[in-house]
mmCIF file of C-alpha atoms in Angstrom:
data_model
loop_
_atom_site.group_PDB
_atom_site.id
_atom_site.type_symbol
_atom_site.label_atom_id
_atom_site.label_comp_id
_atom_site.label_asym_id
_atom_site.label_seq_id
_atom_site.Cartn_x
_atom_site.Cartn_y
_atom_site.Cartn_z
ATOM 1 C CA UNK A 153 -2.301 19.706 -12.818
ATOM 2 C CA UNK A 154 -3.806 22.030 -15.463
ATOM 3 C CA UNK A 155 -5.407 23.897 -12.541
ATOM 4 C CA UNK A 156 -2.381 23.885 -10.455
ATOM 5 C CA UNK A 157 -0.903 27.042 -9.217
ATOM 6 C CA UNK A 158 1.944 26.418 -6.979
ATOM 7 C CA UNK A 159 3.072 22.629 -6.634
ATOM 8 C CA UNK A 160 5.298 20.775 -4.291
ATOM 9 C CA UNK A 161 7.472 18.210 -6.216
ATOM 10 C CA UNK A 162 9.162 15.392 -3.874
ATOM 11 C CA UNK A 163 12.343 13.362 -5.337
ATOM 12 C CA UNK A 164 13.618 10.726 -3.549
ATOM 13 C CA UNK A 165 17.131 9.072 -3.155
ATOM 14 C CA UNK A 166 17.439 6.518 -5.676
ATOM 15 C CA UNK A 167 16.869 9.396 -8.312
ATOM 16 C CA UNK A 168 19.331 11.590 -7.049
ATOM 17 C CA UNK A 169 22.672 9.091 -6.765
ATOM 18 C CA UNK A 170 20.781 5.764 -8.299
ATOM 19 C CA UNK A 171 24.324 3.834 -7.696
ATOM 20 C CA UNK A 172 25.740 5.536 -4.564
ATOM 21 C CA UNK A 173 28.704 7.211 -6.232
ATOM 22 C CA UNK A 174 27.640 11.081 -6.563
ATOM 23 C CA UNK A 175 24.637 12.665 -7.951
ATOM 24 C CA UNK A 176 23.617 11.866 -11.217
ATOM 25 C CA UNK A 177 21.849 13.509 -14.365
ATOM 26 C CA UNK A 178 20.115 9.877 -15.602
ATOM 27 C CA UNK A 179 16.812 10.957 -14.215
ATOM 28 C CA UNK A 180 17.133 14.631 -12.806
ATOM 29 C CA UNK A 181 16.985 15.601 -16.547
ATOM 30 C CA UNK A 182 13.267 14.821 -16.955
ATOM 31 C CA UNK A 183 12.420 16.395 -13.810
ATOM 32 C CA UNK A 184 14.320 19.971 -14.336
ATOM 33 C CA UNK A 185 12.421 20.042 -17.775
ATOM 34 C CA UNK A 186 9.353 19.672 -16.112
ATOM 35 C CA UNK A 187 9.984 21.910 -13.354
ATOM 36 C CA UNK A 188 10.744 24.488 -16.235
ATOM 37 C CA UNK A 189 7.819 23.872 -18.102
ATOM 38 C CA UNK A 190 5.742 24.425 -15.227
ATOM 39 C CA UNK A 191 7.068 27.855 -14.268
ATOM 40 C CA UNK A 192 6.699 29.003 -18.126
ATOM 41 C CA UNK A 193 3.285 28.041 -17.871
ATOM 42 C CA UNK A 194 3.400 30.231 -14.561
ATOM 43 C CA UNK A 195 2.846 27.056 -11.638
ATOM 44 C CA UNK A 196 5.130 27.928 -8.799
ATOM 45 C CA UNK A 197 7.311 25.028 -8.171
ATOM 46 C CA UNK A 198 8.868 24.244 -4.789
ATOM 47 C CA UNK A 199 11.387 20.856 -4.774
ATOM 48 C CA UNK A 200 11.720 18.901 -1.930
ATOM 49 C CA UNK A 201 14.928 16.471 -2.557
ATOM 50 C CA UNK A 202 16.891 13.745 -0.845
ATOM 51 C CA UNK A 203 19.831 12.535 -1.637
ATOM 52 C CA UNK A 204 22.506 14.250 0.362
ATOM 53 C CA UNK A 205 23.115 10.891 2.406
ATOM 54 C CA UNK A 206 23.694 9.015 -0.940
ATOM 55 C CA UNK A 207 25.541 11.721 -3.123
ATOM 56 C CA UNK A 208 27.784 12.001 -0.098
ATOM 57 C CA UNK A 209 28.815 8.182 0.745
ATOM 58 C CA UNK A 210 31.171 7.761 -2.198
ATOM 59 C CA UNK A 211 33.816 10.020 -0.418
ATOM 60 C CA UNK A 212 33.944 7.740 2.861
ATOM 61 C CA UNK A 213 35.103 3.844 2.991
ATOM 62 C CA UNK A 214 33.149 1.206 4.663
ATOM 63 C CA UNK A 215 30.074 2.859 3.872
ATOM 64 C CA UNK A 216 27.880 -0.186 5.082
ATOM 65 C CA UNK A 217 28.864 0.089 8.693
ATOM 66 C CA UNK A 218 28.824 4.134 8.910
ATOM 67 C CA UNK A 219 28.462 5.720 12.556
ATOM 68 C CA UNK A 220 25.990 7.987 12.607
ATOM 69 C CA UNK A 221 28.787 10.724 13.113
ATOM 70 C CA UNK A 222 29.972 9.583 9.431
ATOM 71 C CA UNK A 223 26.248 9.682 8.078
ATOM 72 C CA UNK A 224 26.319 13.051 9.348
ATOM 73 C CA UNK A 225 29.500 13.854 7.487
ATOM 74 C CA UNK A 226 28.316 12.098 3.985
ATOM 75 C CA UNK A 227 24.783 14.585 4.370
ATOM 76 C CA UNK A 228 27.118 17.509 5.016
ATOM 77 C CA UNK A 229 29.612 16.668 1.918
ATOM 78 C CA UNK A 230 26.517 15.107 -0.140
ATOM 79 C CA UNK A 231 24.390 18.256 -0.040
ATOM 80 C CA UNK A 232 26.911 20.830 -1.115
ATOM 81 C CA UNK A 233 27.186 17.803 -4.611
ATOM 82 C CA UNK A 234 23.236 17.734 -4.836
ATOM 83 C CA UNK A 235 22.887 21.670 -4.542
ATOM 84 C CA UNK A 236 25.396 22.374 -7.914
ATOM 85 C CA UNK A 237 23.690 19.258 -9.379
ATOM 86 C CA UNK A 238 20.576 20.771 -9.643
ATOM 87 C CA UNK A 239 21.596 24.270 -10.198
ATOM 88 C CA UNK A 240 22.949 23.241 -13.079
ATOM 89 C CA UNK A 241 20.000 22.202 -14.705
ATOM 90 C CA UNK A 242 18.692 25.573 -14.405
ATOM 91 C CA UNK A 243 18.903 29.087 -15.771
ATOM 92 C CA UNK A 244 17.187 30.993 -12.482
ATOM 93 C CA UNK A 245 18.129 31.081 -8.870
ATOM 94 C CA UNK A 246 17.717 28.507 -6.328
ATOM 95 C CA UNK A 247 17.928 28.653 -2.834
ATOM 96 C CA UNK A 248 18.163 25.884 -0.138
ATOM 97 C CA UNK A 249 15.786 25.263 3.113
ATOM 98 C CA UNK A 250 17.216 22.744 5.259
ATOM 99 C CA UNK A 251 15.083 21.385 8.302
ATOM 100 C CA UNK A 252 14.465 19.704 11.180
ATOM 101 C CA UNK A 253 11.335 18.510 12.556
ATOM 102 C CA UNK A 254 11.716 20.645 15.570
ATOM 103 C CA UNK A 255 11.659 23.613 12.768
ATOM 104 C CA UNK A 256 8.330 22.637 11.839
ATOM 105 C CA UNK A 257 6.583 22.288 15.244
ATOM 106 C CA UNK A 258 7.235 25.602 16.855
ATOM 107 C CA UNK A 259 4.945 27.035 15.392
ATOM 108 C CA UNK A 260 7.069 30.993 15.603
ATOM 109 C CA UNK A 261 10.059 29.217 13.272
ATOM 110 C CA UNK A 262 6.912 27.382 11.239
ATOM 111 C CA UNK A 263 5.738 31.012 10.420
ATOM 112 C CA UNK A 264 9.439 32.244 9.538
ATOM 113 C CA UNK A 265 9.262 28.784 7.180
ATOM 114 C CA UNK A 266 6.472 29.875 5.285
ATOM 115 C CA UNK A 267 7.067 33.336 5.273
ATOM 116 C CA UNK A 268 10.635 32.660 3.776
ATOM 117 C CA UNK A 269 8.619 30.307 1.372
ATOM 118 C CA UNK A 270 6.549 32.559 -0.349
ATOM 119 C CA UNK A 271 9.049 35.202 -0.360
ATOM 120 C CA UNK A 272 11.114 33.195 -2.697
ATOM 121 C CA UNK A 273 8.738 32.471 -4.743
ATOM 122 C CA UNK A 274 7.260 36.273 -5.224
ATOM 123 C CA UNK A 275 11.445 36.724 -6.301
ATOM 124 C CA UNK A 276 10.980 33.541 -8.606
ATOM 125 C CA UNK A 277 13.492 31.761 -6.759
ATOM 126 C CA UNK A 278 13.212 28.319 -6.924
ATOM 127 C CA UNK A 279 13.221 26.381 -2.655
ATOM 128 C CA UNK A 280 14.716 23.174 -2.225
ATOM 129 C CA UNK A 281 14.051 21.575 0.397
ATOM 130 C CA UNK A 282 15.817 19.064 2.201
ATOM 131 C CA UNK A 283 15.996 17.690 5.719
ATOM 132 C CA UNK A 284 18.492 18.650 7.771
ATOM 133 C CA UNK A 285 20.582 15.484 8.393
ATOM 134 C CA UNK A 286 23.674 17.000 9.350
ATOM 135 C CA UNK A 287 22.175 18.655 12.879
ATOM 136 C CA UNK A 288 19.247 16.555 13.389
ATOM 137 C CA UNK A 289 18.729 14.115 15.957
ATOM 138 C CA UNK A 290 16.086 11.457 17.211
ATOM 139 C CA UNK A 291 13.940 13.637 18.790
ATOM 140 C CA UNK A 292 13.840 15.846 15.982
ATOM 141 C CA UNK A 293 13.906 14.544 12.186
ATOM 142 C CA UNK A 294 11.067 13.949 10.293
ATOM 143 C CA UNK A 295 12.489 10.834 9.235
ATOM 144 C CA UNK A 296 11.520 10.715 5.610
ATOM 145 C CA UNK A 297 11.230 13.489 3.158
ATOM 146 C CA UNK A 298 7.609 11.550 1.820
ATOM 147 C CA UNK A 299 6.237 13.073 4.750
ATOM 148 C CA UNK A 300 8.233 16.336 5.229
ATOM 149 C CA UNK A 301 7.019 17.045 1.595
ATOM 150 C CA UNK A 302 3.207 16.530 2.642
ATOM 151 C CA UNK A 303 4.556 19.160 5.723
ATOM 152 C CA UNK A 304 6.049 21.726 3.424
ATOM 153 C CA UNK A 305 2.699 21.451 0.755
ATOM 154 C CA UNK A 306 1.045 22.501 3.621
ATOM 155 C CA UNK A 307 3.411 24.954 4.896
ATOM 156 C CA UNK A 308 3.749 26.310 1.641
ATOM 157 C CA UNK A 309 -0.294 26.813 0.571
ATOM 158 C CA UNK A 310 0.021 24.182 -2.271
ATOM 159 C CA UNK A 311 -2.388 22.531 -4.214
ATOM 160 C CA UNK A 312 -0.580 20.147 -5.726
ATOM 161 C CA UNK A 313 2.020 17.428 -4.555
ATOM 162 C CA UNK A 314 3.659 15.193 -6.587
ATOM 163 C CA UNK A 315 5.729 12.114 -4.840
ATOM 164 C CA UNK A 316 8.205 10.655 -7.132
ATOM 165 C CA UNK A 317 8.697 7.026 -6.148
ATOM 166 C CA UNK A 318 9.893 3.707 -8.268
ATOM 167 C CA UNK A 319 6.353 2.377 -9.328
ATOM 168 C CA UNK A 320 3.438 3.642 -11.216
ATOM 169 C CA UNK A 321 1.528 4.351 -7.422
ATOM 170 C CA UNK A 322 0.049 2.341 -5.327
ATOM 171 C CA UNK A 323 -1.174 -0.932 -6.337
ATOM 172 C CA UNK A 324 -3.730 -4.077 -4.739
ATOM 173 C CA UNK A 325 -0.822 -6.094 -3.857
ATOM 174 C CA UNK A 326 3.310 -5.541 -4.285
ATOM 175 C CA UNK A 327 3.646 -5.483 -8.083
ATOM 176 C CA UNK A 328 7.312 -6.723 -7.580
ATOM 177 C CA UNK A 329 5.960 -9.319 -6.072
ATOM 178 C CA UNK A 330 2.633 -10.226 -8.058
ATOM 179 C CA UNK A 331 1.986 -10.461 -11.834
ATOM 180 C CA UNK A 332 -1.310 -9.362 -11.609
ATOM 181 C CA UNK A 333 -1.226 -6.643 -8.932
ATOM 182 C CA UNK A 334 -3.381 -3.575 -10.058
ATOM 183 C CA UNK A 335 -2.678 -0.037 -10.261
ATOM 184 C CA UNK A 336 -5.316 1.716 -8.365
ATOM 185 C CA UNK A 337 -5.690 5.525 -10.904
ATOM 186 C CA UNK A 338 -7.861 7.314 -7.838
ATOM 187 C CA UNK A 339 -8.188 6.967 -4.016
ATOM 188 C CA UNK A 340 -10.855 9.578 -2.377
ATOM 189 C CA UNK A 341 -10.778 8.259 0.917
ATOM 190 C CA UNK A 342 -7.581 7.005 2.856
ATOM 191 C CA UNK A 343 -8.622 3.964 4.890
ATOM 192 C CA UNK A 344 -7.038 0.935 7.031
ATOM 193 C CA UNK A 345 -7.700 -1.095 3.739
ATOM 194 C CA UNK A 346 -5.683 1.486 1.853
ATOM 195 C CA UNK A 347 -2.986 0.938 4.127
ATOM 196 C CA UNK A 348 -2.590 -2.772 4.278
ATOM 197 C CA UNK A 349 -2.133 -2.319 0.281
ATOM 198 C CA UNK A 350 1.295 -0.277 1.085
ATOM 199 C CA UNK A 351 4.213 -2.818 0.686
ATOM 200 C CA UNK A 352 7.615 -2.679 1.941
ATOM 201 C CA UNK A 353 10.418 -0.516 0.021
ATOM 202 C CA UNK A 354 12.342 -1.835 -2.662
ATOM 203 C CA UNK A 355 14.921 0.802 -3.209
ATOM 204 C CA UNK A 356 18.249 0.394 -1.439
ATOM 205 C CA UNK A 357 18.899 3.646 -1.239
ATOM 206 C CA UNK A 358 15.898 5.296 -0.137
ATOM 207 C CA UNK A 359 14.517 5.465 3.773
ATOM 208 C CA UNK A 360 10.777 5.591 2.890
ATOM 209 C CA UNK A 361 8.346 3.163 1.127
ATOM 210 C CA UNK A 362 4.758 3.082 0.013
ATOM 211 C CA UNK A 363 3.010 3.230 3.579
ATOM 212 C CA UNK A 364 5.148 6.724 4.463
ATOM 213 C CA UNK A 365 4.010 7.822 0.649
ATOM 214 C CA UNK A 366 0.143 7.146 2.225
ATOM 215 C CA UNK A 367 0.850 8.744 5.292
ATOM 216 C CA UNK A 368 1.823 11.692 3.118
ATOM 217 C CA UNK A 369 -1.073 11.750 0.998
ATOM 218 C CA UNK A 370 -3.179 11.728 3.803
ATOM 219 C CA UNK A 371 -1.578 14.868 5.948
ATOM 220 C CA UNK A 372 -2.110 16.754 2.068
ATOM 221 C CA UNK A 373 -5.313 16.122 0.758
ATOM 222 C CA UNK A 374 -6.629 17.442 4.824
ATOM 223 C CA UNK A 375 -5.519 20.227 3.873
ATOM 224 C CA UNK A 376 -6.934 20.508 0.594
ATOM 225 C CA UNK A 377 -4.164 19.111 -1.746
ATOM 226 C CA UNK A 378 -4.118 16.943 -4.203
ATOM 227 C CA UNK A 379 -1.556 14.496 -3.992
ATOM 228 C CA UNK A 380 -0.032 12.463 -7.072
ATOM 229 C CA UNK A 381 2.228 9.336 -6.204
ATOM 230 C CA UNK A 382 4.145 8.368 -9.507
ATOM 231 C CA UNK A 383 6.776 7.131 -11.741
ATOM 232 C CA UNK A 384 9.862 9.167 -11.333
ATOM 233 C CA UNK A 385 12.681 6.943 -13.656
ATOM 234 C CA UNK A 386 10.466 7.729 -16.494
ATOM 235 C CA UNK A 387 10.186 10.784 -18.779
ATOM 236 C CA UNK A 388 6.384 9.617 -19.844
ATOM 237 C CA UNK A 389 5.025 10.978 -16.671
ATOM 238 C CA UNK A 390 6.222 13.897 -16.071
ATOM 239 C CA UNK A 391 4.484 14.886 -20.215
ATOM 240 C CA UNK A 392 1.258 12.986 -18.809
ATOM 241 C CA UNK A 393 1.392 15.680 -15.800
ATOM 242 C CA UNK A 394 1.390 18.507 -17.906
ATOM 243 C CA UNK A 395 -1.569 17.552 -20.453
ATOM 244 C CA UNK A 396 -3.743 16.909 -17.871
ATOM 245 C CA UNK A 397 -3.591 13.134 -17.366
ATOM 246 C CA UNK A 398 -3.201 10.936 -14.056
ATOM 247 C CA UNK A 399 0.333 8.453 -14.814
ATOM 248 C CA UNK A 400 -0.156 7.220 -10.956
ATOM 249 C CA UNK A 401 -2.573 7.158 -8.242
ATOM 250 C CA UNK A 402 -4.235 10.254 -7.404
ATOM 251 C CA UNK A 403 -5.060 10.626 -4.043
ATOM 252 C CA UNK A 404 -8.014 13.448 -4.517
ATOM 253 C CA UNK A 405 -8.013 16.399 -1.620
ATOM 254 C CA UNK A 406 -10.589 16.658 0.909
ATOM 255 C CA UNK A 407 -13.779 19.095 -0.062
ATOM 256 C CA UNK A 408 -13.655 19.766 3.454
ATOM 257 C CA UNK A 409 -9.785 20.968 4.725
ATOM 258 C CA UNK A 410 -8.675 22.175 7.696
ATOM 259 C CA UNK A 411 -7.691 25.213 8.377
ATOM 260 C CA UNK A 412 -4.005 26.230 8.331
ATOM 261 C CA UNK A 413 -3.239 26.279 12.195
ATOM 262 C CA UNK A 414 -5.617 23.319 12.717
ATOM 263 C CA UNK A 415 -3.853 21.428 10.129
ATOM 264 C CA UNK A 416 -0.120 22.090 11.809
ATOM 265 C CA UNK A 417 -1.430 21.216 15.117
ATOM 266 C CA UNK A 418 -2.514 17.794 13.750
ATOM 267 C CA UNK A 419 -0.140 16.761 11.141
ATOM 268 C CA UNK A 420 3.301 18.681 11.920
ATOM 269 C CA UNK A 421 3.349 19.591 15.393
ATOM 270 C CA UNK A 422 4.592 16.738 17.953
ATOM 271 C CA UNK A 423 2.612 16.319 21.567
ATOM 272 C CA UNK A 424 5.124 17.167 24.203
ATOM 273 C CA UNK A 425 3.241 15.801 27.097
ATOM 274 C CA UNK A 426 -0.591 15.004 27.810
ATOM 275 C CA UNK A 427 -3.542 15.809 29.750
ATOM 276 C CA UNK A 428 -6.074 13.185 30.736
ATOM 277 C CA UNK A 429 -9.644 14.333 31.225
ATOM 278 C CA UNK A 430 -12.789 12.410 32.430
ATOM 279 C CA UNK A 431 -13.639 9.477 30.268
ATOM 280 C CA UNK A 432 -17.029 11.190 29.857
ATOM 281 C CA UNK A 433 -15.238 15.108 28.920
ATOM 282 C CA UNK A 434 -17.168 16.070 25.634
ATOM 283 C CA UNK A 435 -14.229 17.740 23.449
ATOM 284 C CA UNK A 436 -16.580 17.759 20.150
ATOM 285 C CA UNK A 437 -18.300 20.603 21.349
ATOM 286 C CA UNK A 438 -17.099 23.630 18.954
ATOM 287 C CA UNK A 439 -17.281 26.066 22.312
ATOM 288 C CA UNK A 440 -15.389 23.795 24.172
ATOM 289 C CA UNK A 441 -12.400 24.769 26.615
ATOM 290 C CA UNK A 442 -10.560 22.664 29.171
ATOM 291 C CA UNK A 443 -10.660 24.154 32.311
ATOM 292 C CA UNK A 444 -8.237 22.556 35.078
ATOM 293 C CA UNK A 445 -11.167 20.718 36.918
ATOM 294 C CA UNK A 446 -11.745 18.379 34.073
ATOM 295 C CA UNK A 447 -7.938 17.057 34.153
ATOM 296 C CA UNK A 448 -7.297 14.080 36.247
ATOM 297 C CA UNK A 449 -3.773 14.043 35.199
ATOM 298 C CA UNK A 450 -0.740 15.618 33.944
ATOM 299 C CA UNK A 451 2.055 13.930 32.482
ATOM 300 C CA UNK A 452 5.124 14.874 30.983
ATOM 301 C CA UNK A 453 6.896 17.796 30.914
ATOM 302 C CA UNK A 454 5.953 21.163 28.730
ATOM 303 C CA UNK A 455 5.804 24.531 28.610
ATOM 304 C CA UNK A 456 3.507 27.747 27.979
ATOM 305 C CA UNK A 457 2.460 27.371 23.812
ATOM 306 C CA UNK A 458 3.819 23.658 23.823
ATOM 307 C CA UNK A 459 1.557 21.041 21.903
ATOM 308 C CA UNK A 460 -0.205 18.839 24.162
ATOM 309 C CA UNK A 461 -2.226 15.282 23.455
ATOM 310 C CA UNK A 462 -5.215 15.760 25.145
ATOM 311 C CA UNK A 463 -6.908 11.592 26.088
ATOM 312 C CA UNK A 464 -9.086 10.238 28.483
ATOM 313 C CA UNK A 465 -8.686 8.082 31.377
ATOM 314 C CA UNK A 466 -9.246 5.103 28.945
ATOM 315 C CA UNK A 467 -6.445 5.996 26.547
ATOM 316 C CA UNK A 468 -8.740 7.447 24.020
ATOM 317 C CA UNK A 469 -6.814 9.871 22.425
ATOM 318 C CA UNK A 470 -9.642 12.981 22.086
ATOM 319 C CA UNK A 471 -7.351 16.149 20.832
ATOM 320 C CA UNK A 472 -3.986 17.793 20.309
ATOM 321 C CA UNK A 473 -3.975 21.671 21.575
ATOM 322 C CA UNK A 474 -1.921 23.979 22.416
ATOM 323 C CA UNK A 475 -1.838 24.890 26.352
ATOM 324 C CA UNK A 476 -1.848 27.623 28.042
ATOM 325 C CA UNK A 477 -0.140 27.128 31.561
ATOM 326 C CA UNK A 478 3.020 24.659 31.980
ATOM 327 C CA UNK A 479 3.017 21.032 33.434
ATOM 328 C CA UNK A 480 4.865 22.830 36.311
ATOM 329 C CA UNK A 481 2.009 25.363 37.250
ATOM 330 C CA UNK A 482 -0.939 22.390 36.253
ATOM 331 C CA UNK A 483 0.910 19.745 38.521
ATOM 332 C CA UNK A 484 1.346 22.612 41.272
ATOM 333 C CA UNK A 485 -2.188 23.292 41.396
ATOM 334 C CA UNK A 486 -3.273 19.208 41.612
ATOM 335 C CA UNK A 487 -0.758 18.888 44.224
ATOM 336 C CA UNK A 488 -2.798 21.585 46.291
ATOM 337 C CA UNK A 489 -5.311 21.231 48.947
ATOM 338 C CA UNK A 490 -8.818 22.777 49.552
ATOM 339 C CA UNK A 491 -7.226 26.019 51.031
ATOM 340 C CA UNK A 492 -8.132 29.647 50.733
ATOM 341 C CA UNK A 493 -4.662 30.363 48.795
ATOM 342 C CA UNK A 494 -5.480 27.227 46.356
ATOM 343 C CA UNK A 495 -8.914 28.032 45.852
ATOM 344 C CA UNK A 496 -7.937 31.897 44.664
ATOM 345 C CA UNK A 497 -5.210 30.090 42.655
ATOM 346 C CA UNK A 498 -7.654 28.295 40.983
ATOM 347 C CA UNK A 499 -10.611 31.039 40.617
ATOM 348 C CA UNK A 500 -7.999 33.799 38.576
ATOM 349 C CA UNK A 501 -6.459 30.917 36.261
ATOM 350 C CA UNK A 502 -7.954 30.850 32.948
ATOM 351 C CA UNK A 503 -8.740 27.804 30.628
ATOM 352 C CA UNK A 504 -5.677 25.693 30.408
ATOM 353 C CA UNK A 505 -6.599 25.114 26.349
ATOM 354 C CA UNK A 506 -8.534 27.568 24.643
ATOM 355 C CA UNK A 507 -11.336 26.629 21.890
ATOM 356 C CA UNK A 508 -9.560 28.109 19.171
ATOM 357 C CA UNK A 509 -6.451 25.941 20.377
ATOM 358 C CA UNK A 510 -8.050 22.538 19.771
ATOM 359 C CA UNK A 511 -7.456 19.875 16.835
ATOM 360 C CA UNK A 512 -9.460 17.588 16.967
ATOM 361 C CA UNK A 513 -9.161 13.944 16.600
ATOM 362 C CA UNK A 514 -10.911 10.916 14.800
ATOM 363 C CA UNK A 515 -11.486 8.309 17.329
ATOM 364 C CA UNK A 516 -10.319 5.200 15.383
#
């Protein structure tokens, strides 16, 4: 933290409306102080909250069996509540970003993100961030601000994210569970083991427990970010932050991250069809391009600049990209036969992912 210059702070649910009757100042209190002390010490703050669900529900009956037509209406009521609620804490402008996953992975209205991002913060405004529950759908929410927070670090050129949760961090076993479960202070690599270590959630109000936390941590620290998972219900962390210390798990950013458009491909954007290649296609090869005689098959249905998954015949998946001609065109062309027209076709079309386009991916 003492090397921190712009942060991403995450606060979850429970924190926001703890009893599910309207936002709350129990535990926002310590976290607006801190968010002020970091900006007088000149760390650039952007807050990523939940809560609109849960500050909205007290205004509708029969919460427990809510459409989700009335969910949508308790976000819509619920986030107008959390927006004054934290305004009030503070004596400089806010301003809110609400999103959608399908925000995120087109990569033109990714740009306009960041770009609206960083122009806040040059007009020390203060984002907060919130997905869009209201409009969203299936098909495009995130699903749990753990991991839109991990998107936005990235989005926003952090170097520090700090995920507010109901434990210390993450622990051997499910210290609800087990007496002697162990905080673990430091985690440099993110492995299956790690994983199996993430419990279940506890919090009734929340939609995201440890193992969404992890997956966070891990789309962060690619990209270079260090990624904190504490104690949000008490004050104590939030002065261990800001002298330096570790109150949580620390999951420590790679020495190696990826670069911006790399890191979108493979952590934010969602594959909208894929292209199967030979099993033996070598995609490691830094010059490499995929040319249409190496697919054996197209499936799905995208378009020119779409995100692709790009697997062999035996399911490996190899890469994510982003392609150059549609499924239309690429289907049109396997469809043809050896023909003068086909073969000219074939000879002016360029590579249908270009080497610059290509994330690639660990083979697990």
């Amino acid at each position: 933290m003492k090397k921190s210059k712009r942060i991403v702070i995450k606060i979850g649910s429970a924190l926001i409306a703890p009893e599910q009757d309207g936002c709350r100042s129990r535990y926002l209190l310590s976290i607006a102080q801190f968010i002020v002390r970091c900006r007088t010490r000149g760390i650039e703050v952007i807050l990523v909250s939940s809560g609109s669900v849960a500050a909205g529900s007290h205004l509708f009956p029969n919460t427990e069996n809510a459409t989700i037509a009335v969910k949508k209406a308790m976000a819509a009521a619920g986030q107008t509540e959390m927006m004054a609620t934290w305004d009030r804490f503070f004596d400089f402008p806010s301003a809110q970003i609400l999103l959608t996953h399908g925000d995120l992975r087109d990569r033109e209205r990714y740009t306009s993100i960041r770009e609206t991002i960083f122009t806040l913060l040059d007009h020390g405004i203060l984002p907060i961030i919130n997905e869009n529950d209201t409009v969203t759908t299936d098909d495009l929410k995130v699903g749990d601000n753990d991991n839109l927070s991990a998107m936005v670090a990235a989005a926003a050129d952090a170097d520090t994210l700090i995920i507010c949760s109901d434990v210390k961090g993450l622990y051997n076993k499910n210290p609800n569970l087990h007496a002697d479960a162990e905080l673990i202070p430091e985690v440099t690599v993110i492995t299956e083991e790690i994983y199996d270590m993430a419990g279940c959630p506890t919090s009734k109000v929340g939609t995201g427990g440890m193992k969404t936390k992890i997956e966070a941590a891990e789309k962060a620290i690619s990209h270079g970010i260090d990624t904190f998972i504490v104690n949000g219900f008490e004050e104590t962390t939030f002065d261990l932050l800001l002298a330096g210390n570790n109150p949580g798990t620390v999951f420590l950013a790679s020495e190696t991250p990826m670069q911006e458009a790399v890191h979108w491909m493979t952590h934010t954007a969602s594959e909208q069809g894929e292209l199967v290649v030979e099993d033996d296609y070598d995609m490691s090869d830094e010059h490499a391009v995929l040319s249409g005689e190496s697919i054996t098959e197209v499936k799905g249905e995208f378009s020119v600049g779409d995100t692709v998954l790009v697997r062999s015949e035996d399911g490996t998946r190899l890469a994510k990209a982003t392609t150059n001609y549609s499924s239309c065109l690429l289907n049109f062309l396997a469809e043809q036969d050896e023909s003068p027209i086909s073969e000219k076709i074939q000879d002016s079309i360029g590579p249908v992912i270009s080497e610059q386009d290509i994330a690639l991916l660990e083979k697990s």
